[in-house]
Amino acid sequence: MIRTDARELGWGRFIWQFLTVLLVYFIAQLPAAFIWGFQTDDGQFSISSTGAAVSTAGGMAGALLMAWYWLRRDGVLADAWNLRAPSNWLWTLGWAAAATAAIIGWFTLGAMLVEAIGLTTPDVDQVLGWVTESPFHFALWIALVAFFSAGFGEELLWRGYLMDRLSRLGGLRGKMWPIILIQAALFGLPHAYQGLGGVIITGVVGIGLGWLRFHNKGNLWACIIAHVAVDTIMMSLSYATKLGIMPAT
């Protein structure tokens, strides 16, 4: 939904709000890193699977709390975090299923394309190693990361908070595609640990989810369900491969 009547937000206030959300996100990750972090034999800092999952969830919880504060203070919480029941749940679930299939398909196609242009494909081996460490860790990552941090958290933060903020900026109000592309670029950058290929692939996913939010008139449920489904499926396939249920690719 393009809010041409949205309450305007100045660029300076937008930048300040966005930076505080990012700052709280990083600070809120530290307690878990200190608790579950350790020094390897070669003197490098590392973190356990439990620590990585809790740290990710803690950072997202902090970021959402900061975003909630700004949205509530500006009186736009219900618009930005539109979690009202959709007018048609069947259509919403249908769009979520289509988005899930498209994203999983894009992961394969995107990896082929970035490799074809000479970029490295996303490296997620360490993350999947944490996920598949044990049945307990698999359940922990599904709950804290697939459902909370990625599914709910990233959609509330990027498609909810950020797209609302962008839609209220002078020069962007009422302009769907610039808003979608900017949030997608900012969504892709935190995935730099996967390499440039990961940034590009994730950025394209952000474009699709951003469009889906507009298509659903600002309602976030289709985006949330699709994001939860994608992460849950990918983690489950990885764990099934480790258990020998699925053949290794």
PDB file of C-alpha atoms in Angstrom:
ATOM      1  CA  MET A   1       0.000   0.000   0.000  1.00  0.00           C
ATOM      2  CA  ILE A   2       1.427   3.391  -1.038  1.00  0.00           C
ATOM      3  CA  ARG A   3       0.660   5.947   1.632  1.00  0.00           C
ATOM      4  CA  THR A   4       0.592   9.267  -0.216  1.00  0.00           C
ATOM      5  CA  ASP A   5      -1.073  10.764   2.874  1.00  0.00           C
ATOM      6  CA  ALA A   6       1.552   9.384   5.271  1.00  0.00           C
ATOM      7  CA  ARG A   7       2.796  11.680   7.997  1.00  0.00           C
ATOM      8  CA  GLU A   8       6.082  13.104   6.728  1.00  0.00           C
ATOM      9  CA  LEU A   9       9.387  12.195   8.367  1.00  0.00           C
ATOM     10  CA  GLY A  10      12.507  14.336   8.015  1.00  0.00           C
ATOM     11  CA  TRP A  11      15.712  12.767   6.705  1.00  0.00           C
ATOM     12  CA  GLY A  12      17.672  13.722   9.802  1.00  0.00           C
ATOM     13  CA  ARG A  13      15.129  12.100  12.103  1.00  0.00           C
ATOM     14  CA  PHE A  14      15.012   9.021   9.867  1.00  0.00           C
ATOM     15  CA  ILE A  15      18.784   8.579   9.959  1.00  0.00           C
ATOM     16  CA  TRP A  16      18.883   9.087  13.734  1.00  0.00           C
ATOM     17  CA  GLN A  17      16.106   6.559  14.311  1.00  0.00           C
ATOM     18  CA  PHE A  18      17.654   3.994  11.970  1.00  0.00           C
ATOM     19  CA  LEU A  19      21.095   4.309  13.561  1.00  0.00           C
ATOM     20  CA  THR A  20      19.670   3.852  17.061  1.00  0.00           C
ATOM     21  CA  VAL A  21      17.869   0.692  15.942  1.00  0.00           C
ATOM     22  CA  LEU A  22      21.114  -0.682  14.479  1.00  0.00           C
ATOM     23  CA  LEU A  23      23.092   0.290  17.578  1.00  0.00           C
ATOM     24  CA  VAL A  24      20.665  -1.437  19.939  1.00  0.00           C
ATOM     25  CA  TYR A  25      20.672  -4.475  17.639  1.00  0.00           C
ATOM     26  CA  PHE A  26      24.432  -4.890  18.001  1.00  0.00           C
ATOM     27  CA  ILE A  27      24.545  -4.079  21.726  1.00  0.00           C
ATOM     28  CA  ALA A  28      21.750  -6.545  22.520  1.00  0.00           C
ATOM     29  CA  GLN A  29      23.779  -9.362  20.953  1.00  0.00           C
ATOM     30  CA  LEU A  30      26.708  -8.888  23.334  1.00  0.00           C
ATOM     31  CA  PRO A  31      25.427 -10.593  26.527  1.00  0.00           C
ATOM     32  CA  ALA A  32      24.961 -13.939  24.769  1.00  0.00           C
ATOM     33  CA  ALA A  33      28.309 -13.534  23.020  1.00  0.00           C
ATOM     34  CA  PHE A  34      30.045 -13.014  26.367  1.00  0.00           C
ATOM     35  CA  ILE A  35      28.222 -15.915  28.028  1.00  0.00           C
ATOM     36  CA  TRP A  36      28.660 -18.493  25.266  1.00  0.00           C
ATOM     37  CA  GLY A  37      31.757 -17.117  23.565  1.00  0.00           C
ATOM     38  CA  PHE A  38      35.149 -18.761  23.933  1.00  0.00           C
ATOM     39  CA  GLN A  39      38.708 -18.520  22.696  1.00  0.00           C
ATOM     40  CA  THR A  40      39.941 -21.155  20.255  1.00  0.00           C
ATOM     41  CA  ASP A  41      43.357 -22.804  20.439  1.00  0.00           C
ATOM     42  CA  ASP A  42      44.751 -20.305  17.926  1.00  0.00           C
ATOM     43  CA  GLY A  43      43.497 -17.355  19.975  1.00  0.00           C
ATOM     44  CA  GLN A  44      40.448 -16.509  17.854  1.00  0.00           C
ATOM     45  CA  PHE A  45      37.082 -15.642  19.359  1.00  0.00           C
ATOM     46  CA  SER A  46      34.299 -18.095  18.611  1.00  0.00           C
ATOM     47  CA  ILE A  47      30.802 -18.763  19.863  1.00  0.00           C
ATOM     48  CA  SER A  48      28.775 -21.903  20.442  1.00  0.00           C
ATOM     49  CA  SER A  49      25.647 -22.846  18.532  1.00  0.00           C
ATOM     50  CA  THR A  50      23.486 -21.927  21.526  1.00  0.00           C
ATOM     51  CA  GLY A  51      25.250 -18.601  21.862  1.00  0.00           C
ATOM     52  CA  ALA A  52      24.820 -17.762  18.178  1.00  0.00           C
ATOM     53  CA  ALA A  53      21.084 -18.496  18.274  1.00  0.00           C
ATOM     54  CA  VAL A  54      20.482 -16.601  21.523  1.00  0.00           C
ATOM     55  CA  SER A  55      22.666 -13.711  20.364  1.00  0.00           C
ATOM     56  CA  THR A  56      20.727 -13.435  17.103  1.00  0.00           C
ATOM     57  CA  ALA A  57      17.401 -13.473  18.944  1.00  0.00           C
ATOM     58  CA  GLY A  58      18.634 -11.003  21.547  1.00  0.00           C
ATOM     59  CA  GLY A  59      19.809  -8.569  18.898  1.00  0.00           C
ATOM     60  CA  MET A  60      16.522  -8.782  17.056  1.00  0.00           C
ATOM     61  CA  ALA A  61      14.516  -8.324  20.271  1.00  0.00           C
ATOM     62  CA  GLY A  62      16.504  -5.195  21.056  1.00  0.00           C
ATOM     63  CA  ALA A  63      16.089  -3.800  17.549  1.00  0.00           C
ATOM     64  CA  LEU A  64      12.351  -4.447  17.582  1.00  0.00           C
ATOM     65  CA  LEU A  65      11.996  -2.764  20.958  1.00  0.00           C
ATOM     66  CA  MET A  66      13.792   0.331  19.647  1.00  0.00           C
ATOM     67  CA  ALA A  67      11.750   0.312  16.438  1.00  0.00           C
ATOM     68  CA  TRP A  68       8.552  -0.086  18.483  1.00  0.00           C
ATOM     69  CA  TYR A  69       9.536   2.936  20.558  1.00  0.00           C
ATOM     70  CA  TRP A  70      10.012   5.167  17.510  1.00  0.00           C
ATOM     71  CA  LEU A  71       6.872   3.973  15.732  1.00  0.00           C
ATOM     72  CA  ARG A  72       4.747   4.381  18.850  1.00  0.00           C
ATOM     73  CA  ARG A  73       6.211   7.796  19.558  1.00  0.00           C
ATOM     74  CA  ASP A  74       5.362   8.910  16.015  1.00  0.00           C
ATOM     75  CA  GLY A  75       1.860   7.435  16.303  1.00  0.00           C
ATOM     76  CA  VAL A  76       2.238   5.075  13.328  1.00  0.00           C
ATOM     77  CA  LEU A  77       2.696   1.694  15.009  1.00  0.00           C
ATOM     78  CA  ALA A  78      -0.481   0.135  13.601  1.00  0.00           C
ATOM     79  CA  ASP A  79       0.340   1.278  10.064  1.00  0.00           C
ATOM     80  CA  ALA A  80       3.941   0.067  10.107  1.00  0.00           C
ATOM     81  CA  TRP A  81       3.340  -3.215  11.913  1.00  0.00           C
ATOM     82  CA  ASN A  82       0.107  -4.197  10.231  1.00  0.00           C
ATOM     83  CA  LEU A  83      -0.655  -7.555  11.840  1.00  0.00           C
ATOM     84  CA  ARG A  84      -4.408  -7.287  11.528  1.00  0.00           C
ATOM     85  CA  ALA A  85      -6.174 -10.397  10.288  1.00  0.00           C
ATOM     86  CA  PRO A  86      -6.150 -10.391   6.466  1.00  0.00           C
ATOM     87  CA  SER A  87      -9.486  -9.947   4.727  1.00  0.00           C
ATOM     88  CA  ASN A  88      -8.929 -13.313   3.052  1.00  0.00           C
ATOM     89  CA  TRP A  89      -6.658 -15.817   4.808  1.00  0.00           C
ATOM     90  CA  LEU A  90      -6.828 -18.238   1.875  1.00  0.00           C
ATOM     91  CA  TRP A  91      -5.351 -15.669  -0.506  1.00  0.00           C
ATOM     92  CA  THR A  92      -2.754 -14.692   2.071  1.00  0.00           C
ATOM     93  CA  LEU A  93      -1.650 -18.300   2.536  1.00  0.00           C
ATOM     94  CA  GLY A  94      -1.617 -18.751  -1.224  1.00  0.00           C
ATOM     95  CA  TRP A  95       0.671 -15.750  -1.706  1.00  0.00           C
ATOM     96  CA  ALA A  96       2.864 -16.946   1.157  1.00  0.00           C
ATOM     97  CA  ALA A  97       3.172 -20.390  -0.448  1.00  0.00           C
ATOM     98  CA  ALA A  98       4.005 -18.854  -3.828  1.00  0.00           C
ATOM     99  CA  ALA A  99       6.618 -16.593  -2.236  1.00  0.00           C
ATOM    100  CA  THR A 100       8.128 -19.543  -0.368  1.00  0.00           C
ATOM    101  CA  ALA A 101       8.507 -21.556  -3.575  1.00  0.00           C
ATOM    102  CA  ALA A 102       9.875 -18.552  -5.470  1.00  0.00           C
ATOM    103  CA  ILE A 103      12.471 -17.744  -2.802  1.00  0.00           C
ATOM    104  CA  ILE A 104      13.710 -21.327  -2.510  1.00  0.00           C
ATOM    105  CA  GLY A 105      13.900 -21.550  -6.299  1.00  0.00           C
ATOM    106  CA  TRP A 106      15.762 -18.240  -6.414  1.00  0.00           C
ATOM    107  CA  PHE A 107      18.355 -19.533  -3.945  1.00  0.00           C
ATOM    108  CA  THR A 108      19.317 -22.208  -6.484  1.00  0.00           C
ATOM    109  CA  LEU A 109      19.080 -20.004  -9.573  1.00  0.00           C
ATOM    110  CA  GLY A 110      20.724 -17.045  -7.845  1.00  0.00           C
ATOM    111  CA  ALA A 111      23.666 -19.163  -6.723  1.00  0.00           C
ATOM    112  CA  MET A 112      24.168 -20.303 -10.318  1.00  0.00           C
ATOM    113  CA  LEU A 113      24.011 -16.733 -11.626  1.00  0.00           C
ATOM    114  CA  VAL A 114      26.447 -15.212  -9.124  1.00  0.00           C
ATOM    115  CA  GLU A 115      28.863 -18.062  -9.787  1.00  0.00           C
ATOM    116  CA  ALA A 116      28.524 -17.481 -13.540  1.00  0.00           C
ATOM    117  CA  ILE A 117      29.602 -13.837 -13.162  1.00  0.00           C
ATOM    118  CA  GLY A 118      32.622 -14.809 -11.082  1.00  0.00           C
ATOM    119  CA  LEU A 119      31.315 -14.203  -7.563  1.00  0.00           C
ATOM    120  CA  THR A 120      31.469 -16.725  -4.751  1.00  0.00           C
ATOM    121  CA  THR A 121      28.211 -18.390  -3.795  1.00  0.00           C
ATOM    122  CA  PRO A 122      26.835 -17.681  -0.299  1.00  0.00           C
ATOM    123  CA  ASP A 123      28.776 -19.503   2.405  1.00  0.00           C
ATOM    124  CA  VAL A 124      26.359 -20.638   5.105  1.00  0.00           C
ATOM    125  CA  ASP A 125      28.265 -23.728   6.220  1.00  0.00           C
ATOM    126  CA  GLN A 126      29.025 -22.378   9.697  1.00  0.00           C
ATOM    127  CA  VAL A 127      25.410 -21.402  10.327  1.00  0.00           C
ATOM    128  CA  LEU A 128      24.091 -24.756   9.119  1.00  0.00           C
ATOM    129  CA  GLY A 129      26.750 -26.462  11.214  1.00  0.00           C
ATOM    130  CA  TRP A 130      25.318 -24.741  14.282  1.00  0.00           C
ATOM    131  CA  VAL A 131      21.765 -25.652  13.244  1.00  0.00           C
ATOM    132  CA  THR A 132      22.556 -29.348  12.762  1.00  0.00           C
ATOM    133  CA  GLU A 133      24.787 -29.786  15.818  1.00  0.00           C
ATOM    134  CA  SER A 134      22.157 -31.763  17.750  1.00  0.00           C
ATOM    135  CA  PRO A 135      18.371 -32.224  17.998  1.00  0.00           C
ATOM    136  CA  PHE A 136      18.316 -29.602  20.752  1.00  0.00           C
ATOM    137  CA  HIS A 137      20.192 -27.055  18.650  1.00  0.00           C
ATOM    138  CA  PHE A 138      18.020 -27.756  15.627  1.00  0.00           C
ATOM    139  CA  ALA A 139      14.882 -27.022  17.683  1.00  0.00           C
ATOM    140  CA  LEU A 140      16.545 -23.954  19.211  1.00  0.00           C
ATOM    141  CA  TRP A 141      17.435 -22.483  15.817  1.00  0.00           C
ATOM    142  CA  ILE A 142      13.982 -23.186  14.417  1.00  0.00           C
ATOM    143  CA  ALA A 143      12.332 -21.403  17.361  1.00  0.00           C
ATOM    144  CA  LEU A 144      14.712 -18.490  17.967  1.00  0.00           C
ATOM    145  CA  VAL A 145      15.941 -17.843  14.442  1.00  0.00           C
ATOM    146  CA  ALA A 146      13.581 -19.277  11.807  1.00  0.00           C
ATOM    147  CA  PHE A 147      10.398 -18.235  13.617  1.00  0.00           C
ATOM    148  CA  PHE A 148      11.331 -15.277  15.823  1.00  0.00           C
ATOM    149  CA  SER A 149      14.413 -13.521  14.450  1.00  0.00           C
ATOM    150  CA  ALA A 150      13.967 -14.132  10.724  1.00  0.00           C
ATOM    151  CA  GLY A 151      10.270 -14.766  10.222  1.00  0.00           C
ATOM    152  CA  PHE A 152       8.734 -12.262  12.604  1.00  0.00           C
ATOM    153  CA  GLY A 153      11.702 -10.081  13.425  1.00  0.00           C
ATOM    154  CA  GLU A 154      13.109  -9.329   9.993  1.00  0.00           C
ATOM    155  CA  GLU A 155       9.677  -8.752   8.497  1.00  0.00           C
ATOM    156  CA  LEU A 156       8.640  -6.377  11.283  1.00  0.00           C
ATOM    157  CA  LEU A 157      11.987  -4.602  11.038  1.00  0.00           C
ATOM    158  CA  TRP A 158      12.626  -4.397   7.280  1.00  0.00           C
ATOM    159  CA  ARG A 159       9.241  -4.681   5.586  1.00  0.00           C
ATOM    160  CA  GLY A 160       7.407  -3.102   8.529  1.00  0.00           C
ATOM    161  CA  TYR A 161       9.520  -0.473  10.276  1.00  0.00           C
ATOM    162  CA  LEU A 162      11.916   0.458   7.467  1.00  0.00           C
ATOM    163  CA  MET A 163       9.394   0.577   4.643  1.00  0.00           C
ATOM    164  CA  ASP A 164       7.069   2.707   6.761  1.00  0.00           C
ATOM    165  CA  ARG A 165       9.901   5.110   7.548  1.00  0.00           C
ATOM    166  CA  LEU A 166      10.945   5.326   3.890  1.00  0.00           C
ATOM    167  CA  SER A 167       7.356   5.940   2.773  1.00  0.00           C
ATOM    168  CA  ARG A 168       7.254   9.081   4.939  1.00  0.00           C
ATOM    169  CA  LEU A 169      10.450  10.674   3.627  1.00  0.00           C
ATOM    170  CA  GLY A 170      10.371  13.699   1.358  1.00  0.00           C
ATOM    171  CA  GLY A 171      11.113  12.565  -2.183  1.00  0.00           C
ATOM    172  CA  LEU A 172       9.993   8.987  -1.548  1.00  0.00           C
ATOM    173  CA  ARG A 173       6.372   9.387  -0.468  1.00  0.00           C
ATOM    174  CA  GLY A 174       4.079   7.483  -2.802  1.00  0.00           C
ATOM    175  CA  LYS A 175       6.956   5.956  -4.787  1.00  0.00           C
ATOM    176  CA  MET A 176       6.649   2.203  -4.488  1.00  0.00           C
ATOM    177  CA  TRP A 177       9.710   0.935  -6.348  1.00  0.00           C
ATOM    178  CA  PRO A 178      12.320   3.301  -4.873  1.00  0.00           C
ATOM    179  CA  ILE A 179      11.061   2.320  -1.397  1.00  0.00           C
ATOM    180  CA  ILE A 180      11.210  -1.388  -2.250  1.00  0.00           C
ATOM    181  CA  LEU A 181      14.702  -1.150  -3.769  1.00  0.00           C
ATOM    182  CA  ILE A 182      16.196   0.891  -0.915  1.00  0.00           C
ATOM    183  CA  GLN A 183      14.881  -1.450   1.786  1.00  0.00           C
ATOM    184  CA  ALA A 184      16.058  -4.454  -0.246  1.00  0.00           C
ATOM    185  CA  ALA A 185      19.580  -3.032  -0.494  1.00  0.00           C
ATOM    186  CA  LEU A 186      19.672  -2.334   3.245  1.00  0.00           C
ATOM    187  CA  PHE A 187      18.242  -5.809   3.906  1.00  0.00           C
ATOM    188  CA  GLY A 188      20.964  -7.431   1.822  1.00  0.00           C
ATOM    189  CA  LEU A 189      23.934  -5.651   3.402  1.00  0.00           C
ATOM    190  CA  PRO A 190      23.812  -7.431   6.813  1.00  0.00           C
ATOM    191  CA  HIS A 191      24.269 -10.695   4.900  1.00  0.00           C
ATOM    192  CA  ALA A 192      27.764  -9.633   3.830  1.00  0.00           C
ATOM    193  CA  TYR A 193      29.156 -12.499   5.940  1.00  0.00           C
ATOM    194  CA  GLN A 194      27.892 -14.703   3.078  1.00  0.00           C
ATOM    195  CA  GLY A 195      30.000 -12.772   0.582  1.00  0.00           C
ATOM    196  CA  LEU A 196      28.888 -10.391  -2.177  1.00  0.00           C
ATOM    197  CA  GLY A 197      26.888 -13.184  -3.747  1.00  0.00           C
ATOM    198  CA  GLY A 198      24.921 -13.528  -0.524  1.00  0.00           C
ATOM    199  CA  VAL A 199      24.210  -9.791  -0.447  1.00  0.00           C
ATOM    200  CA  ILE A 200      22.887  -9.886  -4.011  1.00  0.00           C
ATOM    201  CA  ILE A 201      20.777 -13.008  -3.532  1.00  0.00           C
ATOM    202  CA  THR A 202      19.318 -11.736  -0.259  1.00  0.00           C
ATOM    203  CA  GLY A 203      18.701  -8.303  -1.759  1.00  0.00           C
ATOM    204  CA  VAL A 204      16.594  -9.840  -4.518  1.00  0.00           C
ATOM    205  CA  VAL A 205      14.602 -11.707  -1.859  1.00  0.00           C
ATOM    206  CA  GLY A 206      14.059  -8.333  -0.184  1.00  0.00           C
ATOM    207  CA  ILE A 207      12.662  -6.948  -3.433  1.00  0.00           C
ATOM    208  CA  GLY A 208      10.158  -9.779  -3.638  1.00  0.00           C
ATOM    209  CA  LEU A 209       9.074  -9.491  -0.016  1.00  0.00           C
ATOM    210  CA  GLY A 210       8.843  -5.709  -0.315  1.00  0.00           C
ATOM    211  CA  TRP A 211       6.547  -6.061  -3.316  1.00  0.00           C
ATOM    212  CA  LEU A 212       4.492  -8.640  -1.418  1.00  0.00           C
ATOM    213  CA  ARG A 213       3.947  -6.154   1.410  1.00  0.00           C
ATOM    214  CA  PHE A 214       2.655  -3.541  -1.036  1.00  0.00           C
ATOM    215  CA  HIS A 215       0.498  -6.109  -2.825  1.00  0.00           C
ATOM    216  CA  ASN A 216      -1.135  -7.006   0.494  1.00  0.00           C
ATOM    217  CA  LYS A 217      -1.817  -3.329   1.256  1.00  0.00           C
ATOM    218  CA  GLY A 218       0.728  -3.172   4.046  1.00  0.00           C
ATOM    219  CA  ASN A 219      -0.353  -6.367   5.805  1.00  0.00           C
ATOM    220  CA  LEU A 220       2.707  -8.361   6.866  1.00  0.00           C
ATOM    221  CA  TRP A 221       1.280 -11.839   7.373  1.00  0.00           C
ATOM    222  CA  ALA A 222       2.117 -13.198   3.916  1.00  0.00           C
ATOM    223  CA  CYS A 223       5.704 -11.953   4.278  1.00  0.00           C
ATOM    224  CA  ILE A 224       6.049 -13.416   7.767  1.00  0.00           C
ATOM    225  CA  ILE A 225       4.617 -16.816   6.854  1.00  0.00           C
ATOM    226  CA  ALA A 226       6.806 -17.068   3.743  1.00  0.00           C
ATOM    227  CA  HIS A 227       9.951 -16.080   5.638  1.00  0.00           C
ATOM    228  CA  VAL A 228       9.285 -18.552   8.450  1.00  0.00           C
ATOM    229  CA  ALA A 229       8.571 -21.289   5.924  1.00  0.00           C
ATOM    230  CA  VAL A 230      11.730 -20.671   3.887  1.00  0.00           C
ATOM    231  CA  ASP A 231      14.070 -20.713   6.878  1.00  0.00           C
ATOM    232  CA  THR A 232      12.342 -23.709   8.458  1.00  0.00           C
ATOM    233  CA  ILE A 233      12.479 -25.694   5.218  1.00  0.00           C
ATOM    234  CA  MET A 234      16.141 -24.878   4.537  1.00  0.00           C
ATOM    235  CA  MET A 235      17.205 -25.744   8.093  1.00  0.00           C
ATOM    236  CA  SER A 236      15.136 -28.936   8.045  1.00  0.00           C
ATOM    237  CA  LEU A 237      16.621 -30.059   4.724  1.00  0.00           C
ATOM    238  CA  SER A 238      20.116 -29.457   6.059  1.00  0.00           C
ATOM    239  CA  TYR A 239      19.414 -31.467   9.205  1.00  0.00           C
ATOM    240  CA  ALA A 240      17.779 -34.257   7.195  1.00  0.00           C
ATOM    241  CA  THR A 241      20.908 -34.398   5.030  1.00  0.00           C
ATOM    242  CA  LYS A 242      23.123 -34.714   8.096  1.00  0.00           C
ATOM    243  CA  LEU A 243      20.948 -37.543   9.409  1.00  0.00           C
ATOM    244  CA  GLY A 244      21.187 -39.314   6.057  1.00  0.00           C
ATOM    245  CA  ILE A 245      17.487 -38.956   5.317  1.00  0.00           C
ATOM    246  CA  MET A 246      18.222 -36.703   2.338  1.00  0.00           C
ATOM    247  CA  PRO A 247      21.103 -37.270  -0.105  1.00  0.00           C
ATOM    248  CA  ALA A 248      23.953 -34.758   0.083  1.00  0.00           C
ATOM    249  CA  THR A 249      24.127 -32.392  -2.875  1.00  0.00           C
TER     250      THR A 249
END
